XYZ file of C-alpha atoms in Angstrom:
524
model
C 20.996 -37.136 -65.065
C 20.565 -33.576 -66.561
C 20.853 -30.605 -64.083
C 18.956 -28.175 -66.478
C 15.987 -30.758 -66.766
C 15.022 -29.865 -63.188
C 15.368 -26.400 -63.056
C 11.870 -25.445 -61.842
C 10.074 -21.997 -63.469
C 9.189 -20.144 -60.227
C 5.865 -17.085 -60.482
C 6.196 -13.823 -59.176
C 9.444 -12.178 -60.729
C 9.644 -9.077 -62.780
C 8.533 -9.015 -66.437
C 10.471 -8.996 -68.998
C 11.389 -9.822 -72.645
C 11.551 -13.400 -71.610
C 8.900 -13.443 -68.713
C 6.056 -11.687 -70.285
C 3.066 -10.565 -69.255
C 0.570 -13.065 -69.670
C -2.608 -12.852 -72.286
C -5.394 -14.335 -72.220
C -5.426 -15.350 -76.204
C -1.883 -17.016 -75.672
C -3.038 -18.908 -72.364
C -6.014 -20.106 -74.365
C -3.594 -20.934 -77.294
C -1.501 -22.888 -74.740
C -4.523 -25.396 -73.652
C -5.859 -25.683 -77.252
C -2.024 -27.048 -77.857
C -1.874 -29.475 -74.804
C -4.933 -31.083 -75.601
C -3.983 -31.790 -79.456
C -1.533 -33.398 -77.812
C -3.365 -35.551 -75.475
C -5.609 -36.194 -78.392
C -2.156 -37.227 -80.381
C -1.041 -39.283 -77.908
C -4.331 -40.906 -76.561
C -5.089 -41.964 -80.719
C -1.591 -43.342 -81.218
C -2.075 -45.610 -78.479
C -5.395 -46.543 -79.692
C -3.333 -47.238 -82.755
C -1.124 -49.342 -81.574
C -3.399 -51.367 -79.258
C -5.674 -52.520 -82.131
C -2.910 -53.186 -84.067
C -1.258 -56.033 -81.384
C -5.034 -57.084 -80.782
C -5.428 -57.883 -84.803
C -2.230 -59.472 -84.845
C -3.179 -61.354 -81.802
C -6.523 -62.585 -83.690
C -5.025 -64.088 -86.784
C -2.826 -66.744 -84.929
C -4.220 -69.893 -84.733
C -6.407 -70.850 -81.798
C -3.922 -74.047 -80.559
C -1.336 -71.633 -80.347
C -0.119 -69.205 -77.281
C -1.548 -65.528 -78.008
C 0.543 -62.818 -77.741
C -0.177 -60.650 -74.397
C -2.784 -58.047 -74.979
C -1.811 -55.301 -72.702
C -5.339 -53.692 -71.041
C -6.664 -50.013 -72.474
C -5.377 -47.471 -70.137
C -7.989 -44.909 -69.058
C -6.518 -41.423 -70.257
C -7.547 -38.561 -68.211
C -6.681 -35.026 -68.652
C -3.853 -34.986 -67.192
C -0.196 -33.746 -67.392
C 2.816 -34.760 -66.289
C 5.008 -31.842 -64.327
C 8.069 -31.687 -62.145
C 6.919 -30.738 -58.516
C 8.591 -27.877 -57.379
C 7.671 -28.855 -53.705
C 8.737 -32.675 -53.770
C 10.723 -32.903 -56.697
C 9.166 -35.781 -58.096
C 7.144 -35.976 -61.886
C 3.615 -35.954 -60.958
C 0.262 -35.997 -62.982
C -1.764 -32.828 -62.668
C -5.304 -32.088 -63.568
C -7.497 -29.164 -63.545
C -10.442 -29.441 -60.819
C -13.722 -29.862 -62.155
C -15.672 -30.504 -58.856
C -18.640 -28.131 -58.162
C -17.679 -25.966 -55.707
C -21.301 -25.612 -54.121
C -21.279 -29.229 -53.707
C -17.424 -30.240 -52.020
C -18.643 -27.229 -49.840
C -21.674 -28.129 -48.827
C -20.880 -32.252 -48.669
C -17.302 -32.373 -47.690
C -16.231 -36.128 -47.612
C -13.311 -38.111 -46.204
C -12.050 -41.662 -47.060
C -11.628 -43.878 -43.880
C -10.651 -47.179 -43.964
C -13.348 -49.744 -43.479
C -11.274 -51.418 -40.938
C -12.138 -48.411 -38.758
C -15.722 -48.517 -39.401
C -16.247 -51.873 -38.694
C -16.871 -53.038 -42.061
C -15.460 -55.571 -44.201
C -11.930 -54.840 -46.045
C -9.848 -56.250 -48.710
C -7.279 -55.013 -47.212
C -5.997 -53.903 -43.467
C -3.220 -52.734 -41.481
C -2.242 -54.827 -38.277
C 0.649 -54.617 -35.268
C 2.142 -57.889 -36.258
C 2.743 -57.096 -40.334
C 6.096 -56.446 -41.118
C 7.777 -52.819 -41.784
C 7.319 -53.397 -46.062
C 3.468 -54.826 -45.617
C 2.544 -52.237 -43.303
C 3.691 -49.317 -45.594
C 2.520 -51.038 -48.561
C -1.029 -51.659 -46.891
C -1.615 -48.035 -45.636
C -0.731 -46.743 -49.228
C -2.911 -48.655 -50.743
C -5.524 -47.678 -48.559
C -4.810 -43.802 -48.449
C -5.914 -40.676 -50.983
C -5.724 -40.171 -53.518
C -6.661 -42.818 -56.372
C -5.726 -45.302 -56.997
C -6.714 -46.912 -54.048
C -7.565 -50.990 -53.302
C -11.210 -51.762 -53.919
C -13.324 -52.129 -50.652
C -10.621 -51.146 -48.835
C -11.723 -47.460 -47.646
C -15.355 -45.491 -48.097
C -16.150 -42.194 -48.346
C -17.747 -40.627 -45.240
C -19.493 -37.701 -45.212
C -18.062 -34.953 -42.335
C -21.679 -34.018 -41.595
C -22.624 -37.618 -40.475
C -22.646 -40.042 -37.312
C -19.397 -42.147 -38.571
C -17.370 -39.009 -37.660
C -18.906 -38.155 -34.424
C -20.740 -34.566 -35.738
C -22.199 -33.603 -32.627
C -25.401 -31.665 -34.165
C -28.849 -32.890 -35.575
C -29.009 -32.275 -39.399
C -32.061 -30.579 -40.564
C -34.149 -31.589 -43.135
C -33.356 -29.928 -46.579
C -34.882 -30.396 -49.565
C -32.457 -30.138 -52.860
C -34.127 -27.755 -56.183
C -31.743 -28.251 -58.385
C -33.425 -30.379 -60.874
C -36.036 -28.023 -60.675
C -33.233 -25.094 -61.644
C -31.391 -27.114 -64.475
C -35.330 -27.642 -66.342
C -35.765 -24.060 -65.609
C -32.577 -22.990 -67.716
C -33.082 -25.397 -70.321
C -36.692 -24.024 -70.768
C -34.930 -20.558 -70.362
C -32.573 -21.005 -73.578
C -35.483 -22.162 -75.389
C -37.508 -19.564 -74.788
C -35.148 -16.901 -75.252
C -33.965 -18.545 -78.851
C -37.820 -18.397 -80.046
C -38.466 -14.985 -78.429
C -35.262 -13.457 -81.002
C -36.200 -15.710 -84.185
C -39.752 -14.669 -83.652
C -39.407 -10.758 -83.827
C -36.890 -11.035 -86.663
C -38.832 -13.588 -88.383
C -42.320 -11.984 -87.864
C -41.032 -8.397 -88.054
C -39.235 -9.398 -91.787
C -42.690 -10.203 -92.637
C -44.195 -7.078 -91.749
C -42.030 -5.049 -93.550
C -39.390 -4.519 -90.824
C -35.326 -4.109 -91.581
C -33.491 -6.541 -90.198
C -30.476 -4.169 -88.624
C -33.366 -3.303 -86.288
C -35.192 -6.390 -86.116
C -31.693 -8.129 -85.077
C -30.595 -6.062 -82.261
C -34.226 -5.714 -80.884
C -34.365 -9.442 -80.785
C -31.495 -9.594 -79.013
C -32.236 -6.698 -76.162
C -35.446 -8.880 -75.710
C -34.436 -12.087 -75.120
C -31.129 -10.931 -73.438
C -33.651 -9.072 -70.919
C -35.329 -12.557 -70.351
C -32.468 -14.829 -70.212
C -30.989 -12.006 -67.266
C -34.252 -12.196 -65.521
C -34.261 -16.101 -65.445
C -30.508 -16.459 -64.361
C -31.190 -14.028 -61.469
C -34.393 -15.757 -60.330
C -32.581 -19.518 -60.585
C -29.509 -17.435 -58.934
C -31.623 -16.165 -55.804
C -33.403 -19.638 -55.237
C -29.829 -20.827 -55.273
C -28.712 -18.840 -52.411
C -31.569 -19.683 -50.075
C -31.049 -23.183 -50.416
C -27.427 -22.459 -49.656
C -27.956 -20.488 -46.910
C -29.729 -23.131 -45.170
C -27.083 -25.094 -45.430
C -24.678 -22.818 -44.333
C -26.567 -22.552 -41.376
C -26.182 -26.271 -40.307
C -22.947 -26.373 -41.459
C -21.828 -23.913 -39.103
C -23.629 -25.756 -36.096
C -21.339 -28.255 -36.438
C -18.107 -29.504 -34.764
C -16.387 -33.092 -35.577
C -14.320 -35.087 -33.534
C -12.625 -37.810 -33.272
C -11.700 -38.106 -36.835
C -7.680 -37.245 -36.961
C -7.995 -36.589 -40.693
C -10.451 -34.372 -40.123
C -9.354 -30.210 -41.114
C -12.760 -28.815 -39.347
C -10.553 -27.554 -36.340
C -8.499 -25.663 -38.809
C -11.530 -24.047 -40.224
C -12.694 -22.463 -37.099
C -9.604 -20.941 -36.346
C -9.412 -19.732 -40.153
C -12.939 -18.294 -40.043
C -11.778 -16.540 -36.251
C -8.340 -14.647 -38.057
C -9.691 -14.217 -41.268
C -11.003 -10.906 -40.727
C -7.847 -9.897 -39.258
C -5.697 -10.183 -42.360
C -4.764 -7.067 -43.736
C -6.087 -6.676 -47.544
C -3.326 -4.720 -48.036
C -1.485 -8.723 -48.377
C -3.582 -9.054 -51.460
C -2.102 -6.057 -52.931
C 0.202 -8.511 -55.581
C -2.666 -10.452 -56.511
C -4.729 -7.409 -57.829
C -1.358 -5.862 -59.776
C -0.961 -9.222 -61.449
C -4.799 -9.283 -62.610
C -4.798 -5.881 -63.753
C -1.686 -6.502 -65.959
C -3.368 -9.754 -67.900
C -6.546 -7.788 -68.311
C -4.710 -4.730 -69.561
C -2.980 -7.136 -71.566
C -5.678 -8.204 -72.902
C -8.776 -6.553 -73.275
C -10.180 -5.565 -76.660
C -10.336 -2.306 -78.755
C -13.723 -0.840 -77.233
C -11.667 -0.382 -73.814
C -9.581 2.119 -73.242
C -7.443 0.639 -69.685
C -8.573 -1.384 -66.872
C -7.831 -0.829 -63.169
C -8.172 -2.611 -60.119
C -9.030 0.099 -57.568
C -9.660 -2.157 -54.439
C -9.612 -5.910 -53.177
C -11.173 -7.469 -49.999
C -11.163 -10.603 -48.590
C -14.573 -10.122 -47.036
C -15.757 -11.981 -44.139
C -16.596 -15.544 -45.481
C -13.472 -17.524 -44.791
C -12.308 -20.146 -47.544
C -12.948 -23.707 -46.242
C -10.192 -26.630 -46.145
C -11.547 -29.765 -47.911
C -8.230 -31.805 -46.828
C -4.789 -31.553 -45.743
C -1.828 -34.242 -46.347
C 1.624 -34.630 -45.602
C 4.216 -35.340 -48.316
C 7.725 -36.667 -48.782
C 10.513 -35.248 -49.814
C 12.155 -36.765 -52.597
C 14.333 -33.862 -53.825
C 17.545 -35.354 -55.292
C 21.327 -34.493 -54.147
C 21.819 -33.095 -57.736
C 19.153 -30.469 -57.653
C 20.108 -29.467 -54.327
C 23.899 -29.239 -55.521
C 22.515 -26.994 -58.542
C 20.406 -25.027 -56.620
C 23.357 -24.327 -53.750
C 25.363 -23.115 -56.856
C 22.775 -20.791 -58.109
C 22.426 -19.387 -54.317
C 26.825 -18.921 -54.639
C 25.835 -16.384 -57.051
C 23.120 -14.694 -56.472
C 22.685 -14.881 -52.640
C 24.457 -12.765 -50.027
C 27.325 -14.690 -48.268
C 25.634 -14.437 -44.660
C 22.295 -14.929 -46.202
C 23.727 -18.135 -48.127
C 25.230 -19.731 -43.981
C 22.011 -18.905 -42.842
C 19.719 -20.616 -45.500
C 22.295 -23.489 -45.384
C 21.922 -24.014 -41.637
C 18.056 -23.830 -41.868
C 17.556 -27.296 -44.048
C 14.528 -28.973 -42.509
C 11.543 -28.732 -44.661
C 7.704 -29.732 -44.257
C 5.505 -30.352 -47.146
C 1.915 -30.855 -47.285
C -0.777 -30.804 -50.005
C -4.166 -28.439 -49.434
C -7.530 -28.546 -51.369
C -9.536 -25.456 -50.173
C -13.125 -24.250 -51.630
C -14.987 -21.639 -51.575
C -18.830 -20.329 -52.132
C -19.923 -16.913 -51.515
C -22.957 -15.902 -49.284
C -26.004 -14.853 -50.776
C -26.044 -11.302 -51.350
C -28.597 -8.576 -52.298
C -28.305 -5.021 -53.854
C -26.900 -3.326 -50.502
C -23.331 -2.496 -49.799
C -23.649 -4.450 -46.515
C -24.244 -7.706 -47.936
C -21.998 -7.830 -50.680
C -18.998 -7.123 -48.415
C -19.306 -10.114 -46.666
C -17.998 -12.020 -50.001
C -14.139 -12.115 -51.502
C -14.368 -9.105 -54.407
C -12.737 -6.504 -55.879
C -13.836 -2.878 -57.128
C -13.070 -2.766 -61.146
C -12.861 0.314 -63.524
C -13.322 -0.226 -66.997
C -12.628 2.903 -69.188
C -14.207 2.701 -72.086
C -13.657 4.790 -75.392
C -10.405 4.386 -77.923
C -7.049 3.628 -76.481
C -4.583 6.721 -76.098
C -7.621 9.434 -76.822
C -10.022 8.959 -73.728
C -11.599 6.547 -71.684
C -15.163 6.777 -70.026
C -14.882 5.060 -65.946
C -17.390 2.017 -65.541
C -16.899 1.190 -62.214
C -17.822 -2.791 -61.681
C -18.025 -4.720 -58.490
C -16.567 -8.273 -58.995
C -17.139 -11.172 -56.700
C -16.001 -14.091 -56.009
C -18.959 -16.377 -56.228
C -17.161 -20.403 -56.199
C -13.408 -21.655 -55.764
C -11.815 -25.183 -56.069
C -8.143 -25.456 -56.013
C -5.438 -27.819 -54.567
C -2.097 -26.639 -54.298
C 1.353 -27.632 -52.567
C 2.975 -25.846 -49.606
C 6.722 -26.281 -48.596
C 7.678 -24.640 -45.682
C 11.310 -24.162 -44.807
C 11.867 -23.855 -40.626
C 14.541 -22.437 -39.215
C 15.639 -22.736 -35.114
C 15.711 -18.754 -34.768
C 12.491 -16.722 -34.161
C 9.721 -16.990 -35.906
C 10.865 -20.527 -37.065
C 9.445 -20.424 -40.594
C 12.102 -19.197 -43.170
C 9.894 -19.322 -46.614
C 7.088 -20.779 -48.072
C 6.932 -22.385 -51.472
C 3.632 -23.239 -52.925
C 2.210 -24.403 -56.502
C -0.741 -25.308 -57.770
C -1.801 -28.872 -59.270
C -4.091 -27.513 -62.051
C -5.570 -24.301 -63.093
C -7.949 -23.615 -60.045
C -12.152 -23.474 -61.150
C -13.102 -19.927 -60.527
C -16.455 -18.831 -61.380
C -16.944 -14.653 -60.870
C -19.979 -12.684 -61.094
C -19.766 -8.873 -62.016
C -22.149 -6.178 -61.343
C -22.291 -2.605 -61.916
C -21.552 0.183 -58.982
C -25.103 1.434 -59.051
C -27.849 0.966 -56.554
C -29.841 -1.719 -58.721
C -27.096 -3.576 -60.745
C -27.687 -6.717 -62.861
C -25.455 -9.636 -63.045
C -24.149 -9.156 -66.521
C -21.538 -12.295 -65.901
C -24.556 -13.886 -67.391
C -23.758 -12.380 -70.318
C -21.107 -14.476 -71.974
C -18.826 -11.869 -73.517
C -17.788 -10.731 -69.904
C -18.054 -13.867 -67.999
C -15.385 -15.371 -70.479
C -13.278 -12.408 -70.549
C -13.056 -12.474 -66.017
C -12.941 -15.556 -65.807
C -10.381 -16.417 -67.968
C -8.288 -13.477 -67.060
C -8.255 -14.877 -63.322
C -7.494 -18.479 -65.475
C -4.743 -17.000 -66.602
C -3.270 -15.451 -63.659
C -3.269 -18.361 -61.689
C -1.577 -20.669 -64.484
C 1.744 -18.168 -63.348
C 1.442 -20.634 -60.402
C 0.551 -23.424 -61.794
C 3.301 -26.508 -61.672
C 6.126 -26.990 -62.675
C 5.867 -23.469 -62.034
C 6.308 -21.865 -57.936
C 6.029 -18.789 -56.061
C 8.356 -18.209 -52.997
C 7.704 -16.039 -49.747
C 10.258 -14.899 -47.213
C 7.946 -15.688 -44.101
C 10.327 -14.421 -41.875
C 10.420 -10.874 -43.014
C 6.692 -11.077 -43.338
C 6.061 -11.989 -39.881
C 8.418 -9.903 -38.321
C 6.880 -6.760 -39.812
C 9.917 -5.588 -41.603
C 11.193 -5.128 -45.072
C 7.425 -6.247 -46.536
C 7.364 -4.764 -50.257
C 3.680 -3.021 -50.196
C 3.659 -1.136 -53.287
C 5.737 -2.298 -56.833
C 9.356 -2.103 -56.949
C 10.742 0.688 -59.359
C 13.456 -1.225 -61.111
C 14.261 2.030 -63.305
C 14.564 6.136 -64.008
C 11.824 6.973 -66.859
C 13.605 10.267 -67.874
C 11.211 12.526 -70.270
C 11.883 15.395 -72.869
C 9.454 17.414 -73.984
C 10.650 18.772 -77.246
C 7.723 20.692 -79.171
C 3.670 20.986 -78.031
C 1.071 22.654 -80.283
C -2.391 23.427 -79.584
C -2.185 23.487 -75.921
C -5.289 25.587 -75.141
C -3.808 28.337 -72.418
C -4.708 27.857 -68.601
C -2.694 30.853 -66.804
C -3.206 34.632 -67.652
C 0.437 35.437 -65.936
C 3.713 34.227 -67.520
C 4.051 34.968 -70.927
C 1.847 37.243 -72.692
C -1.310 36.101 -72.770
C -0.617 33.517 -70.509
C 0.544 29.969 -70.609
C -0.989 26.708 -70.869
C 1.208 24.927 -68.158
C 2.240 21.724 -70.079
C 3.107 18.237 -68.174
C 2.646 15.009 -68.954
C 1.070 11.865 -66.758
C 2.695 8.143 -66.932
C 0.561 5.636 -66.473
C-alpha cells in the first residue's frame, strides 16, 4: 500500500505559492472538468455494455448467452478519501430544497417498529453476522432493502409529536405559474420597446438599455411579491414547528435542536471571524474590473438557529499505515510534550451531521433582518489602484443544506475534547440574497450577475472543506479561553522605502518653507 496515496489535504492553512487563494473562475473550471469526466466515464461504459449485449445477440438461441451485467445508475458522484474514517467514499453535492427538509424533516424507521410488514427484521435469537447484516441493510443511507424501513415524517403521530398540526394550505404551484408568466412577460415587455421603438424612428443604444431598465423593474417587482407570499407561508409553519416536541423516537435530533436554538445566541460572532477573512479573500480574488476591493465589515449569526436534519455514528476504519505516517509527520513537526500528550489521548468519536437552514421572513427594518445569519458587505467601486466608491450591501443568508463529518479526539484531562476534525461530503447548497444599506433596498440577488457572483464565491469557499479535504480545531485551547487566534497571524516584516514622491499637494504650513505635504503610505 502507498503511504503518500492517503495523505489527506487539510483547509485552513496559510496561503501560499502552492495553497492559493481560491477563484471563483478556477473553482468553476474545476467542476466543468469533473463532470467531462463523469460524462467520459458514464459513455465508455455505455460503450462497453452495448457492445457485450450485441455480442450476446448474435449467438445462437440453443446456446448459453454470455452474462449481461445490469446498467448501473450513475449519479453525480465522486469518489474521495475520508479524512474522518479513512475509508474511499462517494460524495455528492446536496440538491434538496432547503425550505422543504426544513419544514418536512423525515426519518427512516424500520417497519418492524411500526407494526407493518418487512422484508426484512432484526430478532434476539439471529446470530452475531445476521444481526449486523440485517440492521445495515435496514439503516441510512441508500441503499437500503426494499420494504424494509419507511420514511416518517417528525411532525406526525408515528413519532409521538405531542401537538395538533394546523391546517396549511401549500401556494407554490401558484408561485412557480407566477414566475413562468413573469419571464414571459418581462421578455415581451424588452422586445416590444426595441421592436416598436426601431419602428418609430428610435436608436437602438437607447431602445436596448430602456428595455432592459423596464422589464428588469418588473421581473424585481414579481420576485419580491412571490418572495413575500413565500415567507408568510413559512412563517406559519415555523410557528407549528416550534410547538412541537417528539419523543420516543431515539433517532430523533429534536432534543438537540432546542438546546441549539437556547445557546445559539450566546456564541460570540467574533468565532466567525475566519469564515468572513476567507470570503473576502475569494471575492477579492475574484471580482471583476468595475470593482475596485471588497470587504467584509461585519458577520452575525443572528438569532434563527440552524436545524439538525440527522445525526449518525461512524466507524473508524483508519489503517495502521496512515497512523504510522501520520505519527512520523507529528516527530517532526510537533513539540515533544505535545507529541506524549496527543499520543496518550487516542480515543476518537465520529459521527456524520446534515443541518439546514431557512431564514425568517424579514422586512425593510434593521430589527427584522437581524434575526437572520448575514454579513455587512462593502463593495468599492471605481478602477483598481486609483479609487474606489463604498456600496455598503447587507447579505443574508436566506437557505442552507449541507452534511459534513465530525471527528472528535477526547482526552481524560479537562475539558475532555482535544480537537475536532470535520469535512464536508459535497459542496453545501447556499442560496444568499443581497440588499443595499438604505432604508428601502431591493433584492438585487434577483439580478443574476450578483446572485452568481455570492453565491458562487461562498461555493467556493466551502469547497476548501470539502473532502478529501479537512479543517482541524484545537478544542481544548478554545474552550479553555486561552491562546484563541482572533485576528490573522502576521507571518512576516513588510519593510517599505520611500525613495522619490512628486506632486504631493502640501498639507502643513511649518517645516520646510512653504510647508510640507506629510507623505505616508497605507497597506492594505
Amino acid at each position: 500500500m502507498n503511504i503518500d496515496e492517503h495523505k489527506l489535504p487539510t483547509g485552513g492553512q496559510h496561503y501560499s505559492a502552492r495553497n492559493k487563494i481560491p477563484n471563483i473562475h478556477e473553482f468553476v473550471a474545476q467542476l466543468d472538468k469533473e463532470k467531462r469526466e463523469r460524462d467520459a466515464a458514464i459513455e465508455a461504459e455505455d460503450k462497453q455494455h452495448n457492445k457485450i449485449e450485441r455480442h450476446a445477440q448474435k449467438q445462437p438461441s440453443d446456446e448459453s448467452k454470455d452474462h449481461i451485467p445490469s446498467k448501473k445508475e450513475r449519479k453525480k458522484t465522486k469518489t474521495v478519501r475520508d479524512p474522518v474514517t479513512g475509508k474511499d467514499v462517494e460524495i455528492e453535492d446536496p440538491k434538496d430544497d432547503f425550505e422543504d427538509v426544513v419544514e418536512n424533516p423525515q426519518i427512516s424507521i424500520p417497519n418492524q417498529n411500526l407494526g407493518k410488514e418487512a422484508t426484512i427484521s432484526t430478532s434476539s435469537k439471529q446470530s452475531g453476522e445476521e444481526y449486523r447484516h440485517a440492521q445495515d441493510v435496514t439503516a441510512p443511507p441508500d441503499p437500503v432493502e426494499p420494504g424494509s424501513t419507511s420514511d416518517v415524517p417528525i411532525h406526525s403521530e408515528k413519532t409521538n409529536v405531542t401537538f395538533f398540526k394546523t391546517p396549511s394550505v401549500s401556494y407554490e404551484p401558484m408561485f412557480e405559474h407566477l414566475e413562468r408568466r413573469a419571464n414571459l412577460l418581462c421578455a415581451g415587455i424588452f422586445f416590444s420597446i426595441v421592436i416598436v421603438g426601431k419602428f418609430f424612428g428610435g436608436a437602438l443604444y437607447g431602445l436596448v438599455p430602456l428595455g432592459f431598465c423596464v422589464a428588469s423593474g418588473v421581473f424585481l417587482w414579481v420576485k419580491d411579491l412571490i418572495t413575500q407570499g413565500r415567507n408568510t407561508e413559512w412563517s406559519s409553519e415555523q410557528e407549528r414547528g416550534e410547538t412541537a416536541t417528539v419523543n420516543l423516537v431515539p433517532e430523533s435530533v429534536e432534543w438537540m435542536n432546542t438546546a441549539l436554538g437556547i445557546m445559539w445566541n450566546l456564541i460570540n460572532p467574533e468565532m466567525f471571524a475566519g469564515v468572513a477573512d476567507t470570503l473576502e479573500d475569494v471575492m477579492v480574488a475574484s471580482v471583476p474590473g468595475v470593482i475596485e476591493n471588497v470587504r467584509v465589515a461585519d458577520i452575525s449569526q443572528g438569532s434563527n438557529p440552524l436545524r439538525i436534519l440527522s445525526l449518525r455514528a461512524l466507524p473508524d476504519h483508519h489503517v495502521k499505515d496512515i497512523k504510522d505516517e501520520a505519527h512520523k509527520q507529528n516527530q517532526k513537526n510537533t513539540d515533544p510534550n505535545e507529541l506524549a500528550a496527543m499520543e496518550q489521548a487516542g480515543s476518537f468519536y465520529n459521527l456524520e451531521a446534515s443541518v439546514a437552514y431557512h431564514a425568517k421572513p424579514s422586512g425593510a427594518d434593521v430589527s427584522s433582518k437581524a434575526r437572520n445569519m448575514g454579513m455587512q458587505l462593502i463593495f468599492y467601486l471605481g478602477v483598481r489602484g486609483l479609487f474606489g466608491v463604498p456600496l455598503p450591501i447587507w447579505v443574508e443568508l436566506q437557505g442552507l443544506v449541507a452534511t459534513a463529518r465530525i471527528r472528535l479526539q477526547l482526552t481524560p484531562e479537562p475539558p475532555f475534547l482535544k480537537t475536532l476534525t470535520f469535512t464536508l461530503m459535497g459542496i453545501p447548497k447556499v442560496q444568499a440574497g443581497c440588499t443595499p444599506m438604505i432604508e428601502k433596498g431591493v433584492n438585487i440577488l434577483n439580478l443574476p450577475l450578483i446572485s452568481n457572483f455570492v453565491n458562487w464565491a461562498i461555493g467556493t469557499a466551502a469547497s476548501m472543506y470539502v473532502a478529501p479535504k479537512s479543517m482541524t480545531l484545537d478544542l481544548s485551547k478554545m474552550l479553555q479561553g486561552d491562546d484563541i487566534k482572533k485576528e490573522t497571524l502576521a507571518l512576516g516584516l513588510l519593510f517599505i522605502r520611500i525613495h522619490k514622491a512628486v506632486g504631493l499637494s502640501k498639507q502643513d504650513r511649518r517645516g520646510s518653507e512653504g510647508g510640507g505635504s506629510d507623505p505616508y503610505i497605507t497597506v492594505a
